[in-house]
Amino acid sequence: MFQQEAGVPAGSGKTDTISLAQRPSKGRQEKPFTRQQVVSDVVGTMTSGSGCGVVLVGEHGAGKSFIAQRALEQLGDDYLVVQVRGSSISSKLPYGALSVLLNDLDSSHLEHPLMVLRGLTQLLHTKAQGRPIVIFVDNAHDLDDLSCMMVAQLSAGGHVTLLAACVDLPHVGGDIMGLWKDDLLRRVDLEPFDFAETAETLNQEYGGHFSHTAARALWSASGGNALFLHSLAREQIKLSTIVRQGGVWVLNDRPIALTGEVRDVIKARLNRLSPGQRDVFELLALAGAVPLQTLMGIFNPQDMDNLQERGLINVSHDHPPMVSVANPVTATIVAGVVPPGRSAELRRRLTAVLANTEQAEPAGSADVAWALDCGEQISTETALTAARLANNASDPTSALRFVHEIDGVGATAGVAIESAQAHIAVNNDESARRVLRGLESTGGADLPLVEWVALQLLYAELDQRGPGASAAARARLDLVRVRLAAPTVEDPAALEAARELLCLAEGKLAAFEGRHSDVLALLPDRNPGLATETGILTASLLCEAMAVSGDVLDAMALGKQVIAAAATVPLADRTMREIRGRFLLLMLLSAKFRDASAFLSATSATDEPQARLGGMFEIGQGVIDLHNGHLDGAIPRLEAGMWQLRAQDPDALSGLATAACAYATALAGDEEKATQLLTDVTRPQRQGSWLVRRLTRYFELCSLAELGQRASAIRTLATEADSDADAGAPATGLLFLSAAARLGDRQLCQKLDGIAGQVTGQFALLCLRLADGVKEFASEQLLAVAKDADGAGNAVFARDVARRAVYCANEAGNRIALRISQRTEQSLDDKFGSPKNGLHSLTTSTLTARECEVAVRAAAGASNRKIAEQMHVSVRTVEGHLYQVYAKLHVASRSELKDVISSPAASARIG
């Protein structure tokens, strides 16, 4: 057998080697890993007997070697695996990569390539002892020509199966390249991890679920590169930038720290660029985006083409086209390591070209920051524009820096507003108020009307954020409305824009307080323009008001238009976060779980910063999994979201996350944990919007119902439903009443009929069918409702409806319908896996607790005497209980009882 060793050709340093690939011993259990299917496909190709093998193609750190090693492990000891590693040193020596293997040949075999091939073939077959041979060539792009020829000839001749890994196929030697061109070698491209693969990898590697924010931060910083990803994760955990909370991983209240191993790797890669490529890359890292035409006036276009081919820079389709570094995090690291003198020289080269264009001033926040670092003076207008761009991009630190460059800070409304916005972004409301008060004390009363309005609207936003301060915000908006209605000499266009902003602010406040009828009155036009940020926000608010008021179908149609329009209009991060979060809330409210899941996945897969997604993306999939009965996925997602929102919660969703997590743990049967979480819900915290508060209350009451407070929870659910319906919010009223009706009596189902008729959409139709089925005691109809609800991703609804079907079939004395209903209920209960789910309907509506215990033991096969011993009662008592059980469940024997009660979870609960 081959021994693992290092070959050292004469006159060189250490080179890479030929060796046996290391494989685990039989019986070793490998933990799951990402891209297992890729490994399976590679193994399938290599063992199929067709072709010469597989070549893995991907950037440095893409995971080629990992995939190859996992594939080789699956081949096992039935194959002889020989590893060849190319290197920059061995590539300069004839047969350099094969030197160790050639040491085993007689020197006479090295006189001609044909003799080398013959000798290698004989040597490999001797060592294989009849087994198939696999050659794994790592860094195939660094093979010398003769080694490449030998490997290709061995493969083409059928002596070995080739598994090669390379950075890019065009740089692989012509002989191996020829195998691919002749369709003898299958190419497998390893692209960077997408977000789903990144999250999966992190969860598997570190033994705990990563929050959406933490996973996306690492994904964005690593560019999906597997090597970078793990280096970054280790570094951030070491620095406590990412911390473990309650078994999950969350991003702390500071950004990813770009230090340590990743910084060193990026610096090393930068050093591998040619001088011209490095100049381009460093300038773009410092300047942000630069017009293509400007860049071509400074650098050699060939250098730019090479960088673009390697995916290091992007050229936009804007007019004019803009060039930027592909990975913003890489740009940040590179910008931080450029020496001051070199930075100044690159700045001089850029400004020399810009001096002959219309763009004399720096543009973009990165460009302005670079100009300041180089000691340039910037105008007030440039600094203010940069501050606005930084605020829109969720970079309040840079915004404050730019504001501080302006002489007489606070002297203008624009400066004060950008400064206040930056303070609000970091939850420093008091500093924001000080800035606004400072403006007022230095002539705020003399501000032009439009600037005064902008100032008052920002004050109102601050008022709304405070506890119980909505009344103050409303009074301030009333004051603005009065002044805008008065005669004025202001520019009519500016005045109209101010009125639109006031209308939007009033709509936001009304929605925040739950006055959705006021939103509809403020926005009577059901087709608002979607070409501006104000128009998109206005339409989003209208969408919420329509849905809450019962017009769910039209609201969802408008919501889709809003999301589509948002992709075509430049929007601030906070605006995008608001409309996406609102759209997700409305899909969850109307039980459109499959649509919501698709929206979450598609949006999370984009390379936008997390700041444009928002808190609902932390918990949305967890809420969907909860309703679908996938508690193994729901609980870690909701826990991670809950802890993440306690660290960073710009949308005040922490309470909702905690309540949803409580409900999931209650469904799973963890009463202690669910109770503690419900206690956390009641603790003081920043108040969310009315809709967020209603959903929080819904999950809270559903949790209580699962925790044994069923009767009181049902009464409160019904009361909450009446309150919302009376307030003109039938959609949330339907949510509360549907839960009460599923758990309660026929009278509630009759009320459900009335409120469901006020709401459009599939969920309302399900509720109508539920009400009809209960009124008619139609178990078959209820089972059809349960089936459709489960198919729509609402297994919680389906489970409760199936329990109603059991009750109705039992009351009707229909033994066949009872058996079918019991099996349906059992299959739905099994989804949740809680020990308390198995016989829920029996214990609450059919059998007493004592009868249930006897029934479970009897169905498990225990004799009457054994049951009596276990329960410390007489045999006669057991017989009496069984008599009642048989009568109530309409069964005649233990075997029939077993058909009705077949719950391992329930048996475990008793035993």
CSV table of N, CA, C and O in Angstrom, one decimal, residues 786-888:
chain,number,residue,atom,x,y,z
A,786,ALA,N,-60.3,19.5,7.4
A,786,ALA,CA,-59.0,19.2,8.0
A,786,ALA,C,-58.0,18.8,6.9
A,786,ALA,O,-56.8,19.3,6.9
A,787,LYS,N,-58.4,18.0,5.9
A,787,LYS,CA,-57.5,17.7,4.8
A,787,LYS,C,-57.0,18.9,4.0
A,787,LYS,O,-55.8,19.1,3.7
A,788,ASP,N,-57.9,19.8,3.7
A,788,ASP,CA,-57.6,21.0,3.0
A,788,ASP,C,-56.7,21.9,3.8
A,788,ASP,O,-55.8,22.6,3.2
A,789,ALA,N,-57.0,22.1,5.1
A,789,ALA,CA,-56.2,22.9,5.9
A,789,ALA,C,-54.8,22.4,6.0
A,789,ALA,O,-53.8,23.2,5.9
A,790,ASP,N,-54.6,21.1,6.2
A,790,ASP,CA,-53.3,20.5,6.2
A,790,ASP,C,-52.6,20.7,4.9
A,790,ASP,O,-51.3,21.0,4.9
A,791,GLY,N,-53.3,20.6,3.8
A,791,GLY,CA,-52.7,20.8,2.5
A,791,GLY,C,-52.2,22.2,2.3
A,791,GLY,O,-51.3,22.5,1.5
A,792,ALA,N,-52.9,23.1,3.0
A,792,ALA,CA,-52.5,24.6,2.9
A,792,ALA,C,-51.4,24.9,3.9
A,792,ALA,O,-51.0,26.1,4.0
A,793,GLY,N,-50.8,23.9,4.6
A,793,GLY,CA,-49.8,24.2,5.5
A,793,GLY,C,-50.2,24.6,6.9
A,793,GLY,O,-49.4,25.2,7.7
A,794,ASN,N,-51.5,24.4,7.2
A,794,ASN,CA,-52.0,24.7,8.5
A,794,ASN,C,-52.4,23.5,9.3
A,794,ASN,O,-53.6,23.2,9.5
A,795,ALA,N,-51.4,22.7,9.7
A,795,ALA,CA,-51.7,21.5,10.4
A,795,ALA,C,-52.3,21.7,11.8
A,795,ALA,O,-53.0,20.8,12.3
A,796,VAL,N,-52.0,22.8,12.4
A,796,VAL,CA,-52.6,23.1,13.7
A,796,VAL,C,-54.2,23.2,13.6
A,796,VAL,O,-54.9,22.6,14.3
A,797,PHE,N,-54.6,24.0,12.6
A,797,PHE,CA,-56.0,24.1,12.3
A,797,PHE,C,-56.6,22.7,12.0
A,797,PHE,O,-57.7,22.3,12.5
A,798,ALA,N,-55.9,22.0,11.1
A,798,ALA,CA,-56.4,20.7,10.7
A,798,ALA,C,-56.5,19.7,11.9
A,798,ALA,O,-57.5,19.0,12.0
A,799,ARG,N,-55.5,19.7,12.8
A,799,ARG,CA,-55.6,18.9,14.0
A,799,ARG,C,-56.8,19.1,14.8
A,799,ARG,O,-57.5,18.2,15.2
A,800,ASP,N,-57.1,20.4,15.1
A,800,ASP,CA,-58.2,20.8,15.9
A,800,ASP,C,-59.6,20.4,15.2
A,800,ASP,O,-60.5,20.0,15.9
A,801,VAL,N,-59.6,20.6,13.9
A,801,VAL,CA,-60.8,20.3,13.2
A,801,VAL,C,-61.0,18.8,13.2
A,801,VAL,O,-62.2,18.3,13.3
A,802,ALA,N,-60.0,18.0,13.1
A,802,ALA,CA,-60.1,16.5,13.2
A,802,ALA,C,-60.6,16.1,14.5
A,802,ALA,O,-61.4,15.1,14.6
A,803,ARG,N,-60.2,16.8,15.6
A,803,ARG,CA,-60.7,16.5,16.9
A,803,ARG,C,-62.2,16.8,17.0
A,803,ARG,O,-63.0,16.0,17.6
A,804,ARG,N,-62.7,17.8,16.3
A,804,ARG,CA,-64.1,18.1,16.3
A,804,ARG,C,-64.8,17.0,15.5
A,804,ARG,O,-65.9,16.6,15.9
A,805,ALA,N,-64.2,16.5,14.5
A,805,ALA,CA,-64.8,15.4,13.7
A,805,ALA,C,-64.9,14.1,14.6
A,805,ALA,O,-65.9,13.4,14.5
A,806,VAL,N,-63.9,13.8,15.4
A,806,VAL,CA,-64.0,12.7,16.3
A,806,VAL,C,-65.2,12.9,17.3
A,806,VAL,O,-66.0,11.9,17.5
A,807,TYR,N,-65.3,14.1,17.8
A,807,TYR,CA,-66.4,14.3,18.7
A,807,TYR,C,-67.8,14.1,18.0
A,807,TYR,O,-68.7,13.5,18.6
A,808,CYS,N,-67.9,14.7,16.8
A,808,CYS,CA,-69.2,14.6,16.1
A,808,CYS,C,-69.5,13.2,15.8
A,808,CYS,O,-70.7,12.7,15.9
A,809,ALA,N,-68.5,12.4,15.3
A,809,ALA,CA,-68.8,11.0,14.9
A,809,ALA,C,-69.1,10.2,16.2
A,809,ALA,O,-70.0,9.3,16.1
A,810,ASN,N,-68.5,10.5,17.3
A,810,ASN,CA,-68.8,9.8,18.5
A,810,ASN,C,-70.2,10.1,19.0
A,810,ASN,O,-71.0,9.2,19.4
A,811,GLU,N,-70.6,11.4,19.0
A,811,GLU,CA,-71.9,11.8,19.4
A,811,GLU,C,-73.0,11.1,18.5
A,811,GLU,O,-74.1,10.8,19.0
A,812,ALA,N,-72.7,11.0,17.2
A,812,ALA,CA,-73.6,10.4,16.3
A,812,ALA,C,-73.7,8.9,16.3
A,812,ALA,O,-74.5,8.3,15.7
A,813,GLY,N,-72.7,8.3,17.1
A,813,GLY,CA,-72.7,6.8,17.2
A,813,GLY,C,-72.3,6.2,15.9
A,813,GLY,O,-72.6,5.0,15.7
A,814,ASN,N,-71.5,6.9,15.1
A,814,ASN,CA,-71.1,6.3,13.8
A,814,ASN,C,-69.7,5.7,13.9
A,814,ASN,O,-68.7,6.4,13.9
A,815,ARG,N,-69.7,4.4,14.1
A,815,ARG,CA,-68.4,3.7,14.4
A,815,ARG,C,-67.4,3.8,13.3
A,815,ARG,O,-66.2,4.0,13.5
A,816,ILE,N,-67.9,3.7,12.0
A,816,ILE,CA,-67.0,3.8,10.9
A,816,ILE,C,-66.4,5.2,10.8
A,816,ILE,O,-65.1,5.4,10.7
A,817,ALA,N,-67.2,6.2,10.9
A,817,ALA,CA,-66.7,7.6,10.8
A,817,ALA,C,-65.8,7.9,12.0
A,817,ALA,O,-64.8,8.6,11.9
A,818,LEU,N,-66.1,7.3,13.2
A,818,LEU,CA,-65.3,7.5,14.3
A,818,LEU,C,-63.9,7.0,14.1
A,818,LEU,O,-62.9,7.6,14.4
A,819,ARG,N,-63.8,5.7,13.5
A,819,ARG,CA,-62.5,5.1,13.3
A,819,ARG,C,-61.7,6.0,12.3
A,819,ARG,O,-60.5,6.3,12.5
A,820,ILE,N,-62.3,6.5,11.2
A,820,ILE,CA,-61.6,7.3,10.2
A,820,ILE,C,-61.2,8.6,10.8
A,820,ILE,O,-60.0,9.0,10.6
A,821,SER,N,-62.1,9.2,11.6
A,821,SER,CA,-61.7,10.5,12.3
A,821,SER,C,-60.6,10.3,13.2
A,821,SER,O,-59.7,11.2,13.3
A,822,GLN,N,-60.6,9.2,14.0
A,822,GLN,CA,-59.5,8.9,15.0
A,822,GLN,C,-58.2,8.8,14.3
A,822,GLN,O,-57.1,9.3,14.7
A,823,ARG,N,-58.2,8.0,13.2
A,823,ARG,CA,-56.9,7.8,12.4
A,823,ARG,C,-56.4,9.2,11.9
A,823,ARG,O,-55.2,9.4,11.9
A,824,THR,N,-57.3,10.0,11.3
A,824,THR,CA,-56.9,11.3,10.8
A,824,THR,C,-56.3,12.1,11.9
A,824,THR,O,-55.3,12.8,11.7
A,825,GLU,N,-57.0,12.2,13.0
A,825,GLU,CA,-56.5,13.0,14.2
A,825,GLU,C,-55.1,12.5,14.6
A,825,GLU,O,-54.2,13.2,14.9
A,826,GLN,N,-55.0,11.1,14.6
A,826,GLN,CA,-53.7,10.6,15.1
A,826,GLN,C,-52.6,10.9,14.2
A,826,GLN,O,-51.5,11.3,14.6
A,827,SER,N,-52.8,10.9,12.9
A,827,SER,CA,-51.8,11.2,11.9
A,827,SER,C,-51.4,12.7,12.1
A,827,SER,O,-50.2,13.0,11.9
A,828,LEU,N,-52.3,13.5,12.4
A,828,LEU,CA,-52.0,15.0,12.6
A,828,LEU,C,-51.3,15.2,13.9
A,828,LEU,O,-50.4,16.0,14.0
A,829,ASP,N,-51.8,14.5,14.9
A,829,ASP,CA,-51.1,14.6,16.3
A,829,ASP,C,-49.6,14.1,16.2
A,829,ASP,O,-48.8,14.7,16.8
A,830,ASP,N,-49.4,13.1,15.4
A,830,ASP,CA,-48.0,12.6,15.2
A,830,ASP,C,-47.1,13.6,14.6
A,830,ASP,O,-45.9,13.6,14.9
A,831,LYS,N,-47.6,14.6,13.9
A,831,LYS,CA,-46.8,15.6,13.3
A,831,LYS,C,-46.2,16.5,14.4
A,831,LYS,O,-45.0,16.9,14.3
A,832,PHE,N,-46.9,16.7,15.5
A,832,PHE,CA,-46.4,17.5,16.5
A,832,PHE,C,-45.6,16.8,17.6
A,832,PHE,O,-44.7,17.4,18.2
A,833,GLY,N,-45.8,15.5,17.7
A,833,GLY,CA,-44.9,14.7,18.5
A,833,GLY,C,-45.0,15.0,20.0
A,833,GLY,O,-44.2,14.5,20.8
A,834,SER,N,-46.0,15.7,20.5
A,834,SER,CA,-46.1,15.9,21.9
A,834,SER,C,-46.8,14.8,22.6
A,834,SER,O,-47.8,14.3,22.1
A,835,PRO,N,-46.3,14.4,23.8
A,835,PRO,CA,-47.0,13.3,24.5
A,835,PRO,C,-48.4,13.7,24.9
A,835,PRO,O,-49.2,12.8,25.2
A,836,LYS,N,-48.7,14.9,24.9
A,836,LYS,CA,-50.1,15.3,25.3
A,836,LYS,C,-51.1,15.4,24.2
A,836,LYS,O,-52.2,15.6,24.4
A,837,ASN,N,-50.6,15.2,22.9
A,837,ASN,CA,-51.4,15.3,21.8
A,837,ASN,C,-52.3,14.1,21.5
A,837,ASN,O,-53.3,14.1,21.0
A,838,GLY,N,-51.7,12.9,21.9
A,838,GLY,CA,-52.2,11.7,21.4
A,838,GLY,C,-53.7,11.4,21.6
A,838,GLY,O,-54.4,11.0,20.8
A,839,LEU,N,-54.2,11.7,22.9
A,839,LEU,CA,-55.6,11.4,23.2
A,839,LEU,C,-56.3,12.7,23.6
A,839,LEU,O,-57.2,12.6,24.5
A,840,HIS,N,-55.9,13.8,23.0
A,840,HIS,CA,-56.5,15.1,23.5
A,840,HIS,C,-58.0,15.1,23.4
A,840,HIS,O,-58.7,15.5,24.3
A,841,SER,N,-58.5,14.6,22.2
A,841,SER,CA,-60.0,14.7,22.1
A,841,SER,C,-60.7,13.7,23.0
A,841,SER,O,-61.8,14.0,23.5
A,842,LEU,N,-60.1,12.6,23.2
A,842,LEU,CA,-60.7,11.6,24.1
A,842,LEU,C,-60.8,12.1,25.6
A,842,LEU,O,-61.8,12.0,26.2
A,843,THR,N,-59.7,12.8,26.0
A,843,THR,CA,-59.7,13.2,27.4
A,843,THR,C,-60.6,14.4,27.6
A,843,THR,O,-61.0,14.7,28.8
A,844,THR,N,-60.8,15.2,26.6
A,844,THR,CA,-61.5,16.5,26.8
A,844,THR,C,-63.0,16.4,26.4
A,844,THR,O,-63.8,17.2,26.9
A,845,SER,N,-63.3,15.5,25.5
A,845,SER,CA,-64.7,15.5,25.0
A,845,SER,C,-65.4,14.1,25.1
A,845,SER,O,-66.6,14.0,24.8
A,846,THR,N,-64.7,13.0,25.3
A,846,THR,CA,-65.3,11.7,25.3
A,846,THR,C,-65.1,10.9,26.6
A,846,THR,O,-66.0,10.5,27.2
A,847,LEU,N,-63.8,10.7,27.0
A,847,LEU,CA,-63.5,9.9,28.1
A,847,LEU,C,-63.0,10.8,29.3
A,847,LEU,O,-62.5,11.9,29.1
A,848,THR,N,-63.2,10.3,30.5
A,848,THR,CA,-62.6,10.9,31.6
A,848,THR,C,-61.2,10.6,31.7
A,848,THR,O,-60.7,9.7,31.0
A,849,ALA,N,-60.4,11.3,32.5
A,849,ALA,CA,-59.0,11.1,32.6
A,849,ALA,C,-58.7,9.7,33.0
A,849,ALA,O,-57.8,9.0,32.5
A,850,ARG,N,-59.5,9.2,34.0
A,850,ARG,CA,-59.3,7.8,34.5
A,850,ARG,C,-59.6,6.8,33.4
A,850,ARG,O,-58.8,5.8,33.2
A,851,GLU,N,-60.7,7.0,32.7
A,851,GLU,CA,-61.1,6.1,31.6
A,851,GLU,C,-60.0,6.1,30.5
A,851,GLU,O,-59.7,5.1,29.9
A,852,CYS,N,-59.5,7.3,30.2
A,852,CYS,CA,-58.4,7.4,29.2
A,852,CYS,C,-57.2,6.6,29.6
A,852,CYS,O,-56.6,5.9,28.7
A,853,GLU,N,-56.8,6.6,30.8
A,853,GLU,CA,-55.6,5.9,31.3
A,853,GLU,C,-55.8,4.4,31.2
A,853,GLU,O,-55.0,3.7,30.7
A,854,VAL,N,-57.0,3.9,31.5
A,854,VAL,CA,-57.3,2.5,31.4
A,854,VAL,C,-57.3,2.1,29.9
A,854,VAL,O,-56.8,1.1,29.5
A,855,ALA,N,-57.9,3.0,29.1
A,855,ALA,CA,-58.0,2.7,27.6
A,855,ALA,C,-56.7,2.5,27.0
A,855,ALA,O,-56.4,1.6,26.2
A,856,VAL,N,-55.7,3.4,27.3
A,856,VAL,CA,-54.4,3.4,26.8
A,856,VAL,C,-53.7,2.1,27.2
A,856,VAL,O,-53.1,1.4,26.3
A,857,ARG,N,-53.8,1.7,28.4
A,857,ARG,CA,-53.1,0.5,28.9
A,857,ARG,C,-53.7,-0.7,28.3
A,857,ARG,O,-53.0,-1.7,27.9
A,858,ALA,N,-55.0,-0.8,28.1
A,858,ALA,CA,-55.7,-1.9,27.5
A,858,ALA,C,-55.3,-2.0,26.0
A,858,ALA,O,-55.1,-3.1,25.5
A,859,ALA,N,-55.3,-0.9,25.3
A,859,ALA,CA,-54.9,-0.9,23.9
A,859,ALA,C,-53.5,-1.3,23.7
A,859,ALA,O,-53.1,-1.9,22.7
A,860,ALA,N,-52.6,-1.1,24.7
A,860,ALA,CA,-51.2,-1.5,24.7
A,860,ALA,C,-51.1,-3.0,24.9
A,860,ALA,O,-50.0,-3.5,24.8
A,861,GLY,N,-52.2,-3.7,25.3
A,861,GLY,CA,-52.1,-5.1,25.5
A,861,GLY,C,-52.1,-5.6,27.0
A,861,GLY,O,-52.0,-6.8,27.2
A,862,ALA,N,-52.1,-4.7,27.9
A,862,ALA,CA,-52.1,-5.1,29.3
A,862,ALA,C,-53.4,-5.7,29.7
A,862,ALA,O,-54.5,-5.4,29.3
A,863,SER,N,-53.3,-6.8,30.6
A,863,SER,CA,-54.5,-7.5,31.1
A,863,SER,C,-55.2,-6.6,32.1
A,863,SER,O,-54.6,-5.7,32.7
A,864,ASN,N,-56.4,-7.0,32.5
A,864,ASN,CA,-57.2,-6.2,33.5
A,864,ASN,C,-56.4,-6.3,34.8
A,864,ASN,O,-56.3,-5.3,35.5
A,865,ARG,N,-55.9,-7.4,35.2
A,865,ARG,CA,-55.2,-7.6,36.4
A,865,ARG,C,-53.9,-6.7,36.5
A,865,ARG,O,-53.6,-6.0,37.4
A,866,LYS,N,-53.2,-6.7,35.3
A,866,LYS,CA,-52.0,-5.9,35.2
A,866,LYS,C,-52.3,-4.4,35.4
A,866,LYS,O,-51.6,-3.6,36.0
A,867,ILE,N,-53.4,-4.0,34.7
A,867,ILE,CA,-53.8,-2.6,34.8
A,867,ILE,C,-54.1,-2.2,36.2
A,867,ILE,O,-53.8,-1.1,36.7
A,868,ALA,N,-54.8,-3.1,36.9
A,868,ALA,CA,-55.2,-2.9,38.3
A,868,ALA,C,-54.0,-2.7,39.2
A,868,ALA,O,-54.0,-1.8,40.0
A,869,GLU,N,-53.0,-3.5,39.0
A,869,GLU,CA,-51.8,-3.4,39.8
A,869,GLU,C,-51.1,-2.1,39.5
A,869,GLU,O,-50.6,-1.4,40.4
A,870,GLN,N,-51.0,-1.7,38.2
A,870,GLN,CA,-50.3,-0.5,37.9
A,870,GLN,C,-51.0,0.7,38.4
A,870,GLN,O,-50.4,1.7,38.8
A,871,MET,N,-52.3,0.7,38.4
A,871,MET,CA,-53.1,1.9,38.8
A,871,MET,C,-53.5,1.8,40.3
A,871,MET,O,-54.1,2.8,40.8
A,872,HIS,N,-53.1,0.7,41.0
A,872,HIS,CA,-53.4,0.5,42.4
A,872,HIS,C,-55.0,0.6,42.7
A,872,HIS,O,-55.4,1.3,43.6
A,873,VAL,N,-55.7,-0.1,41.8
A,873,VAL,CA,-57.2,-0.2,42.0
A,873,VAL,C,-57.5,-1.7,41.8
A,873,VAL,O,-56.7,-2.5,41.5
A,874,SER,N,-58.8,-2.0,42.0
A,874,SER,CA,-59.3,-3.4,41.9
A,874,SER,C,-59.5,-3.7,40.5
A,874,SER,O,-59.7,-2.8,39.6
A,875,VAL,N,-59.5,-5.0,40.2
A,875,VAL,CA,-59.8,-5.5,38.9
A,875,VAL,C,-61.3,-5.1,38.5
A,875,VAL,O,-61.5,-4.7,37.3
A,876,ARG,N,-62.2,-5.2,39.5
A,876,ARG,CA,-63.6,-4.8,39.2
A,876,ARG,C,-63.7,-3.3,38.7
A,876,ARG,O,-64.4,-3.0,37.8
A,877,THR,N,-62.8,-2.5,39.3
A,877,THR,CA,-62.8,-1.0,38.9
A,877,THR,C,-62.4,-0.9,37.5
A,877,THR,O,-62.9,-0.1,36.7
A,878,VAL,N,-61.3,-1.6,37.1
A,878,VAL,CA,-60.8,-1.6,35.7
A,878,VAL,C,-61.9,-2.1,34.8
A,878,VAL,O,-62.1,-1.5,33.7
A,879,GLU,N,-62.6,-3.2,35.1
A,879,GLU,CA,-63.6,-3.7,34.3
A,879,GLU,C,-64.7,-2.7,34.1
A,879,GLU,O,-65.3,-2.5,33.0
A,880,GLY,N,-65.1,-2.0,35.1
A,880,GLY,CA,-66.1,-0.9,35.0
A,880,GLY,C,-65.7,0.2,34.1
A,880,GLY,O,-66.5,0.7,33.3
A,881,HIS,N,-64.4,0.6,34.2
A,881,HIS,CA,-63.9,1.7,33.4
A,881,HIS,C,-63.9,1.2,31.9
A,881,HIS,O,-64.3,2.0,31.0
A,882,LEU,N,-63.5,0.0,31.7
A,882,LEU,CA,-63.5,-0.5,30.3
A,882,LEU,C,-64.8,-0.6,29.7
A,882,LEU,O,-65.0,-0.3,28.5
A,883,TYR,N,-65.8,-1.0,30.5
A,883,TYR,CA,-67.2,-1.0,30.0
A,883,TYR,C,-67.6,0.4,29.5
A,883,TYR,O,-68.2,0.5,28.4
A,884,GLN,N,-67.3,1.4,30.3
A,884,GLN,CA,-67.6,2.8,29.9
A,884,GLN,C,-66.9,3.2,28.6
A,884,GLN,O,-67.4,3.9,27.7
A,885,VAL,N,-65.6,2.8,28.6
A,885,VAL,CA,-64.8,3.1,27.4
A,885,VAL,C,-65.4,2.5,26.1
A,885,VAL,O,-65.5,3.2,25.1
A,886,TYR,N,-65.7,1.2,26.2
A,886,TYR,CA,-66.3,0.5,25.0
A,886,TYR,C,-67.6,1.2,24.6
A,886,TYR,O,-67.8,1.4,23.4
A,887,ALA,N,-68.4,1.6,25.6
A,887,ALA,CA,-69.7,2.2,25.2
A,887,ALA,C,-69.5,3.5,24.6
A,887,ALA,O,-70.1,3.9,23.6
A,888,LYS,N,-68.6,4.4,25.1
A,888,LYS,CA,-68.4,5.7,24.6
A,888,LYS,C,-67.7,5.7,23.3
A,888,LYS,O,-68.0,6.6,22.4
